PDB file of C-alpha atoms in Angstrom:
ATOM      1  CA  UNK A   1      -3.590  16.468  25.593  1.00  0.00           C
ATOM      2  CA  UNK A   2      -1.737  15.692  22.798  1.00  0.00           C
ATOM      3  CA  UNK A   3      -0.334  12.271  22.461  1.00  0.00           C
ATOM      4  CA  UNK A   4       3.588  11.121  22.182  1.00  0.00           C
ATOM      5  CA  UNK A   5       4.964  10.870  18.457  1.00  0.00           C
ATOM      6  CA  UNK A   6       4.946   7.007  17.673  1.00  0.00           C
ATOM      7  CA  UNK A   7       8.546   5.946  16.533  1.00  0.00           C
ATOM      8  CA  UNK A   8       6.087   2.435  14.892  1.00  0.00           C
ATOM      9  CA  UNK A   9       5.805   3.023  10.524  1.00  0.00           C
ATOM     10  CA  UNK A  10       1.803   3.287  11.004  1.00  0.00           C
ATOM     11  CA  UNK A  11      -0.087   3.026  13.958  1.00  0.00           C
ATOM     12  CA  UNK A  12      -3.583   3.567  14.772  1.00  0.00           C
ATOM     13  CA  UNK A  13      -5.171   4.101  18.114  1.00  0.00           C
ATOM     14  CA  UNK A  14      -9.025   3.268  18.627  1.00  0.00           C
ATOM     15  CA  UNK A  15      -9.816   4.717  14.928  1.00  0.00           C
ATOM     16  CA  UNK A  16     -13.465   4.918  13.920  1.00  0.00           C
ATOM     17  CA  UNK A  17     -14.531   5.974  10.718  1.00  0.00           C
ATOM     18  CA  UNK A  18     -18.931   6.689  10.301  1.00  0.00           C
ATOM     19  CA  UNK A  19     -20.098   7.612   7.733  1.00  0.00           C
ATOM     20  CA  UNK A  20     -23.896   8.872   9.395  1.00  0.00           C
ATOM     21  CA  UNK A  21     -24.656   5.992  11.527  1.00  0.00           C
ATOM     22  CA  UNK A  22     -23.209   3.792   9.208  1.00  0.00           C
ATOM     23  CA  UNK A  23     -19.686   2.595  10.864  1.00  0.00           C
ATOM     24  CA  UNK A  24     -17.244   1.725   8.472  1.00  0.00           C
ATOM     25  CA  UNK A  25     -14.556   0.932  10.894  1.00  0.00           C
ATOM     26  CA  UNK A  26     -15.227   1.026  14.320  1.00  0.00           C
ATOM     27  CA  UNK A  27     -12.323   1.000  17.398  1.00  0.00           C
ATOM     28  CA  UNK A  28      -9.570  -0.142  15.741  1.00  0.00           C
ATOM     29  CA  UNK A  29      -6.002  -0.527  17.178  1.00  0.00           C
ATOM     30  CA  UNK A  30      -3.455  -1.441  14.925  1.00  0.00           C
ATOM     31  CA  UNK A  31       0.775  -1.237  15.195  1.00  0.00           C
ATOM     32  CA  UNK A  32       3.105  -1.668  12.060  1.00  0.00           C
ATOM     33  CA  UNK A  33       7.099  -1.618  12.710  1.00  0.00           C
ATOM     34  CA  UNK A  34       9.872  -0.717  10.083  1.00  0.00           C
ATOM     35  CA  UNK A  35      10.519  -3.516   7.917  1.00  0.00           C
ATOM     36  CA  UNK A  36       7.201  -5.752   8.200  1.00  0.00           C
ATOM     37  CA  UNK A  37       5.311  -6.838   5.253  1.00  0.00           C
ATOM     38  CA  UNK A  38       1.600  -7.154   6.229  1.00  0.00           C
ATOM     39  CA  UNK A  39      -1.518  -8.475   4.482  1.00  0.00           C
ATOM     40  CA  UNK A  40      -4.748  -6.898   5.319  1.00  0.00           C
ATOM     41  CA  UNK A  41      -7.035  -9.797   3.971  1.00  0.00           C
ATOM     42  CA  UNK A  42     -11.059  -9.231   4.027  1.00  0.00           C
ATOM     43  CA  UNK A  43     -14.326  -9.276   2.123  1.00  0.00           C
ATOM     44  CA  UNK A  44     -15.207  -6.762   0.033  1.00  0.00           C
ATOM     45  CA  UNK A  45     -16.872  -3.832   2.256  1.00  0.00           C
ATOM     46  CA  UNK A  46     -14.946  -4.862   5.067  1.00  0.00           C
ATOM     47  CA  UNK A  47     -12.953  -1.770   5.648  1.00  0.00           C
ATOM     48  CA  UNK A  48      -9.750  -2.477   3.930  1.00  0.00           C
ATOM     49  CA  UNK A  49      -9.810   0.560   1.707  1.00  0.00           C
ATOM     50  CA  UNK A  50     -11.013   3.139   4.386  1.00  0.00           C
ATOM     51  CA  UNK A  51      -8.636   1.779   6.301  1.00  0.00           C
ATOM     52  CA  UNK A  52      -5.903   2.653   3.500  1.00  0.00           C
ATOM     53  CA  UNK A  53      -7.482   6.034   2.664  1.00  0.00           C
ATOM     54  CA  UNK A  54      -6.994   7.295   6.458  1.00  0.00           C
ATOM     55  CA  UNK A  55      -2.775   6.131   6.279  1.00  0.00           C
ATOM     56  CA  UNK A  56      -2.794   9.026   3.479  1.00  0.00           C
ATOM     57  CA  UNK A  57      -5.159  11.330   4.506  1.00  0.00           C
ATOM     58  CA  UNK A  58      -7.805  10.848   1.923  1.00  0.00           C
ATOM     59  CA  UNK A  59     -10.198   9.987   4.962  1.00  0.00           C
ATOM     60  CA  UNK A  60     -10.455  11.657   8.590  1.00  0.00           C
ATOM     61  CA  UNK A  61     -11.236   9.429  11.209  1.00  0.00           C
ATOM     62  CA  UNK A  62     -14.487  10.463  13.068  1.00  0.00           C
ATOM     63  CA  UNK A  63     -12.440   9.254  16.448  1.00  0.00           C
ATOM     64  CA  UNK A  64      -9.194   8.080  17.302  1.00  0.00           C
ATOM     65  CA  UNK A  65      -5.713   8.626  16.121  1.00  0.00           C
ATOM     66  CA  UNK A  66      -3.805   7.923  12.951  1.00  0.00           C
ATOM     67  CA  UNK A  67       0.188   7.894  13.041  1.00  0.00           C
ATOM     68  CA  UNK A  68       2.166   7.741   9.856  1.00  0.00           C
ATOM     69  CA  UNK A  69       5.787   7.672   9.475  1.00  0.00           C
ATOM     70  CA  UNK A  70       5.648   9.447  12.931  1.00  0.00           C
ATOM     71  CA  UNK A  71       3.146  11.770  11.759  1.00  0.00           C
ATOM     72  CA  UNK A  72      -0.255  12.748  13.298  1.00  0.00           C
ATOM     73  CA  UNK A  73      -2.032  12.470   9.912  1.00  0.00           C
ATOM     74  CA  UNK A  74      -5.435  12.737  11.876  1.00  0.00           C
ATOM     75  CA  UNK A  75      -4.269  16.284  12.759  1.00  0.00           C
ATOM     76  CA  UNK A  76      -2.309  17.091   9.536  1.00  0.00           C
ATOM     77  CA  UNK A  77      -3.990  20.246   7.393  1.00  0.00           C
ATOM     78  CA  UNK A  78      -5.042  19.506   4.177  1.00  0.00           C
ATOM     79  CA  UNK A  79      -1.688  21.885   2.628  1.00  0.00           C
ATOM     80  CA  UNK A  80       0.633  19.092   4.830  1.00  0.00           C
ATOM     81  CA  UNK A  81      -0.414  15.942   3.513  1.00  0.00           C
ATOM     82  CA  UNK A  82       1.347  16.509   0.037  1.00  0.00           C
ATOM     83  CA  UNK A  83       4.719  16.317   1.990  1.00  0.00           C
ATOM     84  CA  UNK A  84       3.128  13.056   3.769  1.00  0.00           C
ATOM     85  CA  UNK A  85       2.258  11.361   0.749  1.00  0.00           C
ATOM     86  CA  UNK A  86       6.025  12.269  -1.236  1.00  0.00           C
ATOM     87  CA  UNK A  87       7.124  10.137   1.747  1.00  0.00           C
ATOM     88  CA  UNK A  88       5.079   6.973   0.957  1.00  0.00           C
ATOM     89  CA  UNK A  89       4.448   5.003  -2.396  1.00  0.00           C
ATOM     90  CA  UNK A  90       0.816   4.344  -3.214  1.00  0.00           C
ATOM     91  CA  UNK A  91      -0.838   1.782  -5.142  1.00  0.00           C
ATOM     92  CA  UNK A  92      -4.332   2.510  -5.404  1.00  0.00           C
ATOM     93  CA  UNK A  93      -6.807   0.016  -7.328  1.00  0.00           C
ATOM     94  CA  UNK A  94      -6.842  -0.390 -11.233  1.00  0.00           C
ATOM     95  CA  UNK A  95      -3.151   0.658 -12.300  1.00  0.00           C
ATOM     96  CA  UNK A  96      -3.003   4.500 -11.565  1.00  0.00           C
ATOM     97  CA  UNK A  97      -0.883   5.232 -14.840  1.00  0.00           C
ATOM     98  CA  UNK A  98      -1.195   8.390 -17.081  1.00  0.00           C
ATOM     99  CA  UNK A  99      -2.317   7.028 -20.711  1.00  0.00           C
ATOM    100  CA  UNK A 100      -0.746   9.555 -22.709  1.00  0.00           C
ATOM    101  CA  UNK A 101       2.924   9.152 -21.262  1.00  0.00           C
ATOM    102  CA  UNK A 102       5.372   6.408 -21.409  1.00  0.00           C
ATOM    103  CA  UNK A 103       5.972   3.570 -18.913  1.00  0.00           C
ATOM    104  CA  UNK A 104       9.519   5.530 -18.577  1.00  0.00           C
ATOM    105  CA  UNK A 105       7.704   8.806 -18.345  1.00  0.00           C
ATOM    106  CA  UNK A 106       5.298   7.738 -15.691  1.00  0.00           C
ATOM    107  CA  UNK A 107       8.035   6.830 -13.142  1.00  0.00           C
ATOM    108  CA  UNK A 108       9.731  10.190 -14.451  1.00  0.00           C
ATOM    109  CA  UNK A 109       6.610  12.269 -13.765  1.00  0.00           C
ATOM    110  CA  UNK A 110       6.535  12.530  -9.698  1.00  0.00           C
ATOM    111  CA  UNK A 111      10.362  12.634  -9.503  1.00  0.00           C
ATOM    112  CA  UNK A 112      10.338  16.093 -11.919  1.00  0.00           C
ATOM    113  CA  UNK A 113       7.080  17.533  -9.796  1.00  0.00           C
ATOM    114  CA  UNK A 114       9.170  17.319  -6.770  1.00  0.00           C
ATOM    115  CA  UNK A 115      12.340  18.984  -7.859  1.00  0.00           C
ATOM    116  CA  UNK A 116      14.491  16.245  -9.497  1.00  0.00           C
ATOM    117  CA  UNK A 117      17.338  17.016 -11.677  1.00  0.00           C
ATOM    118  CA  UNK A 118      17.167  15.446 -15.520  1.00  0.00           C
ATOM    119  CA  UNK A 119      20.135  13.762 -14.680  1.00  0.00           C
ATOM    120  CA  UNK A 120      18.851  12.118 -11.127  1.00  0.00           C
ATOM    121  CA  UNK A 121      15.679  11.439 -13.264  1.00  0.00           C
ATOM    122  CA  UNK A 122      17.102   9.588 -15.833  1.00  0.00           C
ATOM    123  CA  UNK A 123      19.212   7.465 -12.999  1.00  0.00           C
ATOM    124  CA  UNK A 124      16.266   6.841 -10.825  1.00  0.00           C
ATOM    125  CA  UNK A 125      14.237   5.324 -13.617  1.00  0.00           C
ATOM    126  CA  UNK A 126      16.509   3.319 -15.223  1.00  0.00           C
ATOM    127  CA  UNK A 127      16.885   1.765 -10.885  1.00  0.00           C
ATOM    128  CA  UNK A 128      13.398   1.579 -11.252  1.00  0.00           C
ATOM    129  CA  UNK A 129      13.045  -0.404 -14.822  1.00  0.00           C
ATOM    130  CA  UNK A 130      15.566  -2.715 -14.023  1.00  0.00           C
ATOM    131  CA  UNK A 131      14.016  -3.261 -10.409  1.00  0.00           C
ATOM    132  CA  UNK A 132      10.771  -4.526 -11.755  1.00  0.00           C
ATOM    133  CA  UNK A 133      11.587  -5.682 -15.019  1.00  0.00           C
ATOM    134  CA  UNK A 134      10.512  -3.371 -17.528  1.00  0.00           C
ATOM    135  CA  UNK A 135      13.535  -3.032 -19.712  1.00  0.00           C
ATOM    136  CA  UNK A 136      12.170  -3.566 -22.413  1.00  0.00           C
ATOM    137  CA  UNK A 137       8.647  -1.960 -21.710  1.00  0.00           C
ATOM    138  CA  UNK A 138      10.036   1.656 -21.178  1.00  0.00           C
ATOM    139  CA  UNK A 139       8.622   3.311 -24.498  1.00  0.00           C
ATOM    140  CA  UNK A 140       5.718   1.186 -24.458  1.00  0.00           C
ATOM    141  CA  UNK A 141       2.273   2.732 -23.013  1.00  0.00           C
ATOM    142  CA  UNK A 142      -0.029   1.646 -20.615  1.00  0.00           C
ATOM    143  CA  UNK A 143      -2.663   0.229 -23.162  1.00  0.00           C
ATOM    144  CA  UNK A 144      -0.086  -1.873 -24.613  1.00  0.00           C
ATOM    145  CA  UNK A 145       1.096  -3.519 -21.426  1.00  0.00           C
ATOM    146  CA  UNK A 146      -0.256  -6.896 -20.026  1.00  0.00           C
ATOM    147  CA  UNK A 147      -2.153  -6.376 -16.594  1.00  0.00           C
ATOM    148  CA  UNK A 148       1.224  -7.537 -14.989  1.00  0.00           C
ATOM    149  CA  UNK A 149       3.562  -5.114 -17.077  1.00  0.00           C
ATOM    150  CA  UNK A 150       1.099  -2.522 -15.962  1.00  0.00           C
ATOM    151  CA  UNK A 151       0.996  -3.524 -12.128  1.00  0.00           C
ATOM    152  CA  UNK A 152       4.685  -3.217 -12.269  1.00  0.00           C
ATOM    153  CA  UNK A 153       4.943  -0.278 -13.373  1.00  0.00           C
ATOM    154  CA  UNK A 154       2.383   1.215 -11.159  1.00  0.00           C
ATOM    155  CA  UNK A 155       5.039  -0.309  -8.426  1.00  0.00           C
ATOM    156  CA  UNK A 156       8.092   1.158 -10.057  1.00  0.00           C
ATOM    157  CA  UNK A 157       6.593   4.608  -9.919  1.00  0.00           C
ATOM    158  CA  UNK A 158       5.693   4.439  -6.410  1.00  0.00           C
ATOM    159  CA  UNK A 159       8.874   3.514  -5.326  1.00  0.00           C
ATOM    160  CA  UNK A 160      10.732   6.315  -7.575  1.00  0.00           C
ATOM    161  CA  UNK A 161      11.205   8.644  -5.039  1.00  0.00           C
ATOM    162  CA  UNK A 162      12.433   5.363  -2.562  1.00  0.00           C
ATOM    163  CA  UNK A 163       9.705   5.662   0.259  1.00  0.00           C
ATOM    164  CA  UNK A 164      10.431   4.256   3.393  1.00  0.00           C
ATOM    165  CA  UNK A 165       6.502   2.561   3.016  1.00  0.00           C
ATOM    166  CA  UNK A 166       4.899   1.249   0.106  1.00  0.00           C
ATOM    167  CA  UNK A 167       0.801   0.259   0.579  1.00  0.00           C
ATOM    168  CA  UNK A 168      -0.992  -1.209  -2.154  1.00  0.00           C
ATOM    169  CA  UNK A 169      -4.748  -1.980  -2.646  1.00  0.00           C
ATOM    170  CA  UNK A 170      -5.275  -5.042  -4.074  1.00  0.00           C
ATOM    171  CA  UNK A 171      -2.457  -5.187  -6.097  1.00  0.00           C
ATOM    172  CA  UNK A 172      -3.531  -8.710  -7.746  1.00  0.00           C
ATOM    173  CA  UNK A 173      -6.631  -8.028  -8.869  1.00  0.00           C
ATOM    174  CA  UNK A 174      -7.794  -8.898 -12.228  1.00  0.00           C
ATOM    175  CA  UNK A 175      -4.487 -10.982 -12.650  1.00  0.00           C
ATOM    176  CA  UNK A 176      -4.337 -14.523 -13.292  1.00  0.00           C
ATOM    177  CA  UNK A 177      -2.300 -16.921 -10.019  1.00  0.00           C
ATOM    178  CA  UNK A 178       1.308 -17.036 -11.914  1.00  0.00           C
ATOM    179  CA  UNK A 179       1.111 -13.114 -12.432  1.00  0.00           C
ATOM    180  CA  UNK A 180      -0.189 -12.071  -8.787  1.00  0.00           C
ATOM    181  CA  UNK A 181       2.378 -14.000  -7.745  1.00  0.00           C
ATOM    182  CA  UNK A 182       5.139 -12.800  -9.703  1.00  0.00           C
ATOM    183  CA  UNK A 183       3.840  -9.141  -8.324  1.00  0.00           C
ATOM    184  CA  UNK A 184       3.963 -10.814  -4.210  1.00  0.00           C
ATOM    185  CA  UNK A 185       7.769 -11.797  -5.184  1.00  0.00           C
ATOM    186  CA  UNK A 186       8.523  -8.329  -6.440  1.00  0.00           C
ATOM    187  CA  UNK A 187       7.057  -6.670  -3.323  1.00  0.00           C
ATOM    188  CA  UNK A 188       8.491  -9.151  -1.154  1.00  0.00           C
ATOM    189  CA  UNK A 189      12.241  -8.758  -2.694  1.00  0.00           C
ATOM    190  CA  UNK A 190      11.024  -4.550  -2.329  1.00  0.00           C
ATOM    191  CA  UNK A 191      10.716  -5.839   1.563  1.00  0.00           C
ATOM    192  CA  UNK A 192      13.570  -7.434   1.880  1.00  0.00           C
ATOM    193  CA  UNK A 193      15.249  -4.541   0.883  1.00  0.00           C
ATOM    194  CA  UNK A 194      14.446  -2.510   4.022  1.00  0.00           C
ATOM    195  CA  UNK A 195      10.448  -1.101   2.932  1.00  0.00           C
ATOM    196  CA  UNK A 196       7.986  -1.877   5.125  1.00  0.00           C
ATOM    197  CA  UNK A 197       5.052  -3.182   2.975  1.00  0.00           C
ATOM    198  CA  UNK A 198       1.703  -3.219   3.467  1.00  0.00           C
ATOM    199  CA  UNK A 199      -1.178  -5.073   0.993  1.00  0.00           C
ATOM    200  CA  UNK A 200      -4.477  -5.718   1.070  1.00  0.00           C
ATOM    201  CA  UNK A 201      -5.951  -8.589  -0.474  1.00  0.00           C
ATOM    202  CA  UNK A 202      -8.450 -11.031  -1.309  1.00  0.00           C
ATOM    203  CA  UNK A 203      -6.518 -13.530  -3.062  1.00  0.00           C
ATOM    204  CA  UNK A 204      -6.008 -16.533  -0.148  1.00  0.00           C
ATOM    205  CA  UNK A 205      -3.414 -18.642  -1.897  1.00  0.00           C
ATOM    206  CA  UNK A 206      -0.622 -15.532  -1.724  1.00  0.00           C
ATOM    207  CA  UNK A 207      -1.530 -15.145   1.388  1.00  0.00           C
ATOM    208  CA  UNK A 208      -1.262 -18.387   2.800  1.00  0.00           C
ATOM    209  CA  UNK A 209       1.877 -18.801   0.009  1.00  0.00           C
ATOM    210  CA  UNK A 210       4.046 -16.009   1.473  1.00  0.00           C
ATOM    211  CA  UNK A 211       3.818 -16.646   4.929  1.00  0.00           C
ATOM    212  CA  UNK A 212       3.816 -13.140   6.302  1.00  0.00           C
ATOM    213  CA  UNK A 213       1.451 -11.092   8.884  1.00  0.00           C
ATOM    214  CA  UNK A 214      -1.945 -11.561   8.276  1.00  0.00           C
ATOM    215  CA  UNK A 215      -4.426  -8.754   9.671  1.00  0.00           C
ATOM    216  CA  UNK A 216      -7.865  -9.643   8.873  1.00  0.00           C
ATOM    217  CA  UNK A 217     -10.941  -7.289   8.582  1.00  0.00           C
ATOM    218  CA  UNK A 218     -14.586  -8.027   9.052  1.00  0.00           C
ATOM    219  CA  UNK A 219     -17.296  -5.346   9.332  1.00  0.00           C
ATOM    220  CA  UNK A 220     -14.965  -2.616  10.344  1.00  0.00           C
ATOM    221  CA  UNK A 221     -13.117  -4.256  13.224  1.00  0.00           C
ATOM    222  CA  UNK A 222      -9.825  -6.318  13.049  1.00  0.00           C
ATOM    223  CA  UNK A 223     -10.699  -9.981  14.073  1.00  0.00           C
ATOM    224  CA  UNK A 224      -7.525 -11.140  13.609  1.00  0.00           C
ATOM    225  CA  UNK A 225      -3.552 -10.451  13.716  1.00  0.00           C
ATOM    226  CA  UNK A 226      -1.404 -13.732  12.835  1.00  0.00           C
ATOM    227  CA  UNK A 227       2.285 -12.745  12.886  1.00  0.00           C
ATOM    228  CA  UNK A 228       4.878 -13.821  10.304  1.00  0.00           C
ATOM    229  CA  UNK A 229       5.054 -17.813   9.884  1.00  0.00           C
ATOM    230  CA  UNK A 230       1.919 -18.683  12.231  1.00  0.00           C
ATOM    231  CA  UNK A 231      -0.583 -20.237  11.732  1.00  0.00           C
ATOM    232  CA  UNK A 232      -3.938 -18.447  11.146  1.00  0.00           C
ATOM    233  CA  UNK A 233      -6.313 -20.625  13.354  1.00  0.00           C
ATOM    234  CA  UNK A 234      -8.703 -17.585  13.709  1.00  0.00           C
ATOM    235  CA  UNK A 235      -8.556 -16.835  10.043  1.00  0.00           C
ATOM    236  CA  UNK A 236      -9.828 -20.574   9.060  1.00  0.00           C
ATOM    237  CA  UNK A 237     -12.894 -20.147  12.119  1.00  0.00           C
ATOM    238  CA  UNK A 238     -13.884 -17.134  10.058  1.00  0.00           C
ATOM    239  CA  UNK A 239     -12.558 -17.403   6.805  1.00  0.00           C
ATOM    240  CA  UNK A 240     -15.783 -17.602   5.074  1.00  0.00           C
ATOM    241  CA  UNK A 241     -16.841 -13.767   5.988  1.00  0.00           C
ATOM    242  CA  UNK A 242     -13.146 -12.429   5.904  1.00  0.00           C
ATOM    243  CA  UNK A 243     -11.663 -13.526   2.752  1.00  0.00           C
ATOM    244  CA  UNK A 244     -11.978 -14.246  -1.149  1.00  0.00           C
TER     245      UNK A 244
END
């Protein structure tokens, strides 16, 4: 029996992914509403990434369900999850940018591949530019930005075609603390703004700094869930296996 369409941005029902007998997440439940911004804090190998890959499809769980923007992604062909994905922005590790175009032409790229007109283009990324602060960066390419310039970008273009969800995998990395947390504001002020936001990260101080939900992740199960402005008791008992 199939079951009822869940009206929650991303929910997941008893997942487990194996890879053999190797289990790389193993029964997890976990609910995220419209509007939240959530941190998915662990150590590396944890399951933060498989986690992410099964939200887009990239992964099929071995059991359990997978729910995305009211879609049954665990279900979803491989020709449906195209459509899936134009409906969320993704930010994968390491700055997914195209080195031969433009900062301006890498936000322009997906909007022209799904129909665009040159017109809406040029509108959209010029919202986009001035959204994350890259003005001035527009001509510039992705070897001559700063890790930040590039992170923001990499934002910009996953919000270009204004997804209702934006996830991004470890968005901080490689930065140093006043960048990562210039890129938290910007995805917090992309919150506030009505997307629901979900980040994974090792980086404890942005964490503990932006006072959102914390879901943390140790050997494939979720070991704790601290909502918006608590505090994360359970995540200081076992901080030293879930977190930088």
């Amino acid at each position: 029996m199939r079951s009822e369409t869940t009206k929650a941005m991303v929910e997941l029902k008893g997942v487990s992914v194996a890879f053999g007998e190797q289990y790389a997440l193993r029964r997890v439940n976990l609910k995220v509403e419209a509007g939240e911004f959530v941190f998915l804090v662990g150590a590396t190998g944890a399951g933060k990434s498989t986690l992410f890959k099964l939200l887009y499809g990239a992964l099929r769980p071995t059991e359990g369900e997978v729910w995305v923007l009211g879609q049954p992604v665990h279900r979803l062909k491989p020709r449906e999850l195209p459509y899936l994905r134009r409906r969320m922005g993704i930010i994968p590790q390491n700055y997914p940018l195209l080195s031969h175009k433009t900062v301006w032409e890498n936000i322009a790229y997906g909007l022209r591949a799904i129909g665009y007109s040159e017109q809406a283009v040029r509108q959209r990324v010029a919202q986009m530019l001035a959204l994350v602060g890259l003005n001035e960066q527009a001509r510039q390419y992705p070897h001559q930005l700063s890790g930040g310039e590039a992170q923001r970008a990499a934002i910009a273009r996953a919000l270009a075609n204004n997804p209702p969800m934006l996830i991004a995998d470890e968005p901080t990395a490689n930065l140093d603390p006043d960048t990562s947390w210039e890129i938290i504001e910007l995805l917090l002020r992309i919150n506030l703004r009505g997307t629901t936001v979900i980040v994974s990260t090792h980086n404890r101080t942005i964490v503990d700094r932006a006072c959102q939900r914390v879901v943390a992740i140790d050997r494939g199960q979720i070991i704790s869930d601290v909502p918006r402005g608590g505090y994360p008791i359970e995540l200081e008992r076992l901080y030293p296996s879930v977190a930088l």
